[in-house]
Coordinates of C-alpha atoms in Angstrom, one line a residue:
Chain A
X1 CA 55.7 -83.9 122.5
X2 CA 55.6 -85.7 125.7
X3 CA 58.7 -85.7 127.9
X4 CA 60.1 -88.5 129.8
X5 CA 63.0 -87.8 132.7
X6 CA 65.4 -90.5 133.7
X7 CA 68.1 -90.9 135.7
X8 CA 71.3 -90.0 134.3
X9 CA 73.0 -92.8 135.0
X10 CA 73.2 -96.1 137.1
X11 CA 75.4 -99.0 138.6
X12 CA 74.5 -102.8 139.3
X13 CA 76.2 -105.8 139.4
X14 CA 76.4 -108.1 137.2
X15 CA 73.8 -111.1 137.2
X16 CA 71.6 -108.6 139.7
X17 CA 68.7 -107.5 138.4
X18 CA 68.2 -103.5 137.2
X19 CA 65.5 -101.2 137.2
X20 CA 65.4 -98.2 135.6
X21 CA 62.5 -95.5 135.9
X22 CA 61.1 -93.2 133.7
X23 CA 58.6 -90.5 134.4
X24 CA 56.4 -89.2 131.8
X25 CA 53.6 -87.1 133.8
X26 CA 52.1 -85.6 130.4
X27 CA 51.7 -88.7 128.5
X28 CA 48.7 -89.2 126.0
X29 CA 46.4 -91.7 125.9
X30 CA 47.6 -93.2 122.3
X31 CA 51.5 -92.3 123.2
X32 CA 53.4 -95.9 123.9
X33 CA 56.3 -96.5 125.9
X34 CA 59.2 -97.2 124.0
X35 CA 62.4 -98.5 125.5
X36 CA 65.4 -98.2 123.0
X37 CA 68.9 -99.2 124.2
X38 CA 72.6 -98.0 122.3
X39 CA 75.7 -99.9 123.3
X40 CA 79.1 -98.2 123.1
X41 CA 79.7 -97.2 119.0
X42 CA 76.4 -99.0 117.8
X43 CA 73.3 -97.8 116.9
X44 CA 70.0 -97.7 119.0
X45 CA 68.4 -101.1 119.6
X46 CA 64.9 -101.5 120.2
X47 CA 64.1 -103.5 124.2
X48 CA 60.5 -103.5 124.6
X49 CA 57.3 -101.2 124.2
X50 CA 54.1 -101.3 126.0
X51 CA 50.5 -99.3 126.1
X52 CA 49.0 -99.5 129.1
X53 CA 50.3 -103.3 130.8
X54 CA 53.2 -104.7 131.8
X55 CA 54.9 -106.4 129.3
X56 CA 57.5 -109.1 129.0
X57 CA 60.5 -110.8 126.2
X58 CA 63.3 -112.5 126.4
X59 CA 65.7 -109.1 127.0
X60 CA 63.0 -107.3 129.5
X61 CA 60.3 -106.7 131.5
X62 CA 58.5 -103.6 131.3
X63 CA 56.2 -102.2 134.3
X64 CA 53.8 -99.7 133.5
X65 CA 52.2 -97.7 136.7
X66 CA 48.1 -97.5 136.6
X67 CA 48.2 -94.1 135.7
X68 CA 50.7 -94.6 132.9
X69 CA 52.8 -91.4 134.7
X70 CA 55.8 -93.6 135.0
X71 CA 57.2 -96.8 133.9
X72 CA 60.4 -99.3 135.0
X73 CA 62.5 -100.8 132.8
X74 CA 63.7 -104.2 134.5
X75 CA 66.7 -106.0 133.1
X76 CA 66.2 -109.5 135.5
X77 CA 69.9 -110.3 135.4
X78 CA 72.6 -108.3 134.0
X79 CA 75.2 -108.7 132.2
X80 CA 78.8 -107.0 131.4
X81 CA 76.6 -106.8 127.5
X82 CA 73.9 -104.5 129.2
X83 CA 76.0 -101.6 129.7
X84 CA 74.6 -99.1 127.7
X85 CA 72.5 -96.2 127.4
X86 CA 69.0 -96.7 127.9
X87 CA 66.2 -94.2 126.7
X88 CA 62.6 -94.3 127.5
X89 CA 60.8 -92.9 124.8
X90 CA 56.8 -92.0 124.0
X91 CA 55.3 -92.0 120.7
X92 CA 52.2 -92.6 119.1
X93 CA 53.9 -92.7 115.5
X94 CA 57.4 -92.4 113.9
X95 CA 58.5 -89.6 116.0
X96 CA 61.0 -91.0 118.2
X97 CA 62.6 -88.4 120.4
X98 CA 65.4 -89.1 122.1
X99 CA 66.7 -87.6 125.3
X100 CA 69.8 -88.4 127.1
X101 CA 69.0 -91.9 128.8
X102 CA 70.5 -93.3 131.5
X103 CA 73.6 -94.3 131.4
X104 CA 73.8 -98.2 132.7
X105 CA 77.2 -99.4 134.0
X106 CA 77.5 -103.1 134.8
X107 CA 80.5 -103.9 137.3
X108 CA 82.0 -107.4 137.0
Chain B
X1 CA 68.8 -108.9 113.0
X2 CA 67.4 -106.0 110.3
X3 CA 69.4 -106.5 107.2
X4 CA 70.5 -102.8 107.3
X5 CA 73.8 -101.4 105.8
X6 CA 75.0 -97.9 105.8
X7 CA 77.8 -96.9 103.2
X8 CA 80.3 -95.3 103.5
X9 CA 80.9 -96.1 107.9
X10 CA 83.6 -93.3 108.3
X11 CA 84.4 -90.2 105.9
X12 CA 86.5 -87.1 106.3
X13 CA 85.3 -84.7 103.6
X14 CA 86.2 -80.7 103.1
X15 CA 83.9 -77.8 104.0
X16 CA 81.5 -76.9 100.8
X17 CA 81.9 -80.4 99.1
X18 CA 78.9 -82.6 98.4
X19 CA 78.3 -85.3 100.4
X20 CA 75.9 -88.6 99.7
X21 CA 75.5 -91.0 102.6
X22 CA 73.7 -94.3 101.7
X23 CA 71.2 -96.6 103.5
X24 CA 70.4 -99.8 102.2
X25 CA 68.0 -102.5 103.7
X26 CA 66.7 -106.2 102.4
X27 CA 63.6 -106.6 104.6
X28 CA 61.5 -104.5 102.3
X29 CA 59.7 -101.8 105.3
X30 CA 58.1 -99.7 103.8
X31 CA 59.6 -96.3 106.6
X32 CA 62.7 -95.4 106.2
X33 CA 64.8 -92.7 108.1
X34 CA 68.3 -90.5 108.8
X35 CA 68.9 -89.5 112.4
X36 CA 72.0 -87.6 113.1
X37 CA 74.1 -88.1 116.9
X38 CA 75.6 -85.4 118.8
X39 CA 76.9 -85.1 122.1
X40 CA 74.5 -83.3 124.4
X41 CA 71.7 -83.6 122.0
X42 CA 70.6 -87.2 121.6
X43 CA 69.3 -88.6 118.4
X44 CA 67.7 -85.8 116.0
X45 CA 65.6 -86.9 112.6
X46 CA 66.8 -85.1 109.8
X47 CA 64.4 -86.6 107.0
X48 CA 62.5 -89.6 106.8
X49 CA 60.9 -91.4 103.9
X50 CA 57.2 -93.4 104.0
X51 CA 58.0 -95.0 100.6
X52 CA 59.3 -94.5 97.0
X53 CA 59.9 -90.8 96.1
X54 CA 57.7 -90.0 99.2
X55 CA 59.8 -88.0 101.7
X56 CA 59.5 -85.6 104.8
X57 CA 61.3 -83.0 106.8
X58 CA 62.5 -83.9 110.3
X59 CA 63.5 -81.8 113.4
X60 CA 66.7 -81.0 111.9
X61 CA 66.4 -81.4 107.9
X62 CA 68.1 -77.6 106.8
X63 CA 71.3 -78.7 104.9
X64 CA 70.5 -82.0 104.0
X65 CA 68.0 -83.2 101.2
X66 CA 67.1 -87.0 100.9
X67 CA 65.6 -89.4 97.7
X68 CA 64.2 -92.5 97.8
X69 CA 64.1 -93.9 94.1
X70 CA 64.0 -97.7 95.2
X71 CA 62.3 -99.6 98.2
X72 CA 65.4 -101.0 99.7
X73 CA 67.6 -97.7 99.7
X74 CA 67.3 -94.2 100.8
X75 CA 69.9 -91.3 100.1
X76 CA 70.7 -88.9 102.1
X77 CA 73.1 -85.5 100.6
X78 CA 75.1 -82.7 102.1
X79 CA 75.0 -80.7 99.1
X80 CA 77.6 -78.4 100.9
X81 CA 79.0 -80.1 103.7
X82 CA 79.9 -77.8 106.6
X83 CA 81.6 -78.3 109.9
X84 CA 78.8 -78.2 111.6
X85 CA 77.3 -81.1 110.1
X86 CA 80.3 -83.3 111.7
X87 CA 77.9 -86.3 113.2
X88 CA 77.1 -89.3 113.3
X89 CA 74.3 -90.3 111.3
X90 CA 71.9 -93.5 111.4
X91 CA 69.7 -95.2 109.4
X92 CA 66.6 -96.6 110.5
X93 CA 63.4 -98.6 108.9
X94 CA 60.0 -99.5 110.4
X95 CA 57.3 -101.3 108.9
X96 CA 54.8 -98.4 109.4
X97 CA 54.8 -95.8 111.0
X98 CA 54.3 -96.0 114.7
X99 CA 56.8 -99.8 114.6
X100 CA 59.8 -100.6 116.1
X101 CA 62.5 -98.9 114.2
X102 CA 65.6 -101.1 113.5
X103 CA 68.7 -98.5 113.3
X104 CA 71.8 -99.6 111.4
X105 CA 75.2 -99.3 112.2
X106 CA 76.0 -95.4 111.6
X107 CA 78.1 -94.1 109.5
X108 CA 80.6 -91.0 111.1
X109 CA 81.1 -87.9 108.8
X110 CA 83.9 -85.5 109.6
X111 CA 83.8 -82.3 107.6
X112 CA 87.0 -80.3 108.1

């Protein structure tokens, strides 16, 4: 399977906006880009997944590089809610793998 | 939100007892699966299910065994629970097999 590496963890301030990368340097050309989030003693909840564009709802924006080798997950304004572990995850089909994440901390 | 509902959300149990976790959903998707938390390790799939009596081994599936009699809920049994299967375990569906997977609440398992 495909590996993504993210940062282990990282700081904003609330209302600023976050970005969060993710390399995946050995993606396939039918993996996706899943972005899952898990707040503190919840399960995972799904963000936003994309193919090949950039991609937008009302929680994210997802920016996917030409050469689908890395991606950004971009939170526009965040909130004391967004802190959370966020993984960046490929798949093609049910097999989610997930790594670590990246720890998001969101200072009042 | 995914109407999904895991039963029961905390148990203690005893080393070599059986063990039946339960994951029930009302949005009628057709995928269904058990993921299992540990620190350091992520989310792992132990089985996963792709519709009535039709079942599959994840990653991590030695210990466990799953059924799936009805569309809406999908068992999953320690038949011997051991401390090392001390986790937290999550349900998930999907519509098919490459969707979003909606996860439900966990349920935490302590085997002593």
């Amino acid at each position: 399977d495909a590996k993504t590496t993210q940062p282990n963890s990282m700081e904003s301030n609330e209302e600023e906006p976050v970005h969060l990368p993710c390399n995946h340097s050995t993606i396939s050309g039918t993996d996706y880009i899943h972005w899952y989030r898990q707040l503190p003693s919840q399960g995972p909840e799904y963000v936003i997944h994309g193919l090949t564009s950039n991609v937008n709802n009302r929680m994210a924006s997802l920016a996917i590089a030409e050469d689908r080798k890395s991606s950004t997950l971009i939170l526009h304004r965040a909130t004391l809610r967004d802190a959370a572990v966020y993984y960046c995850i490929l798949s093609g089909d049910y097999k989610l793998s997930f790594g670590a994440g990246t720890t998001v901390t969101v200072r009042a | 939100d995914a109407g999904i509902t895991q039963s029961p959300r905390h148990k203690v149990t005893e080393t070599g007892t059986p063990v039946t976790l339960r994951c029930h959903q009302t949005e009628n998707h057709r995928y269904m699966y058990w993921y299992r938390q540990d620190p350091g390790h992520g989310l792992r799939l132990i089985h996963y299910s792709y519709g009535v009596k039709d079942t599959d081994k994840g990653e991590v599936s030695d210990g466990y065994s799953v059924s799936r009699s009805k569309t809406e809920d999908f068992l999953l049994t320690l038949e011997s629970a051991t401390s090392s299967q001390t986790s937290v375990y999550f349900c998930a569906i999907s519509w098919t097999s490459a969707d979003t997977q909606y996860f439900g609440p966990g349920t935490r398992l302590t085997v002593l």
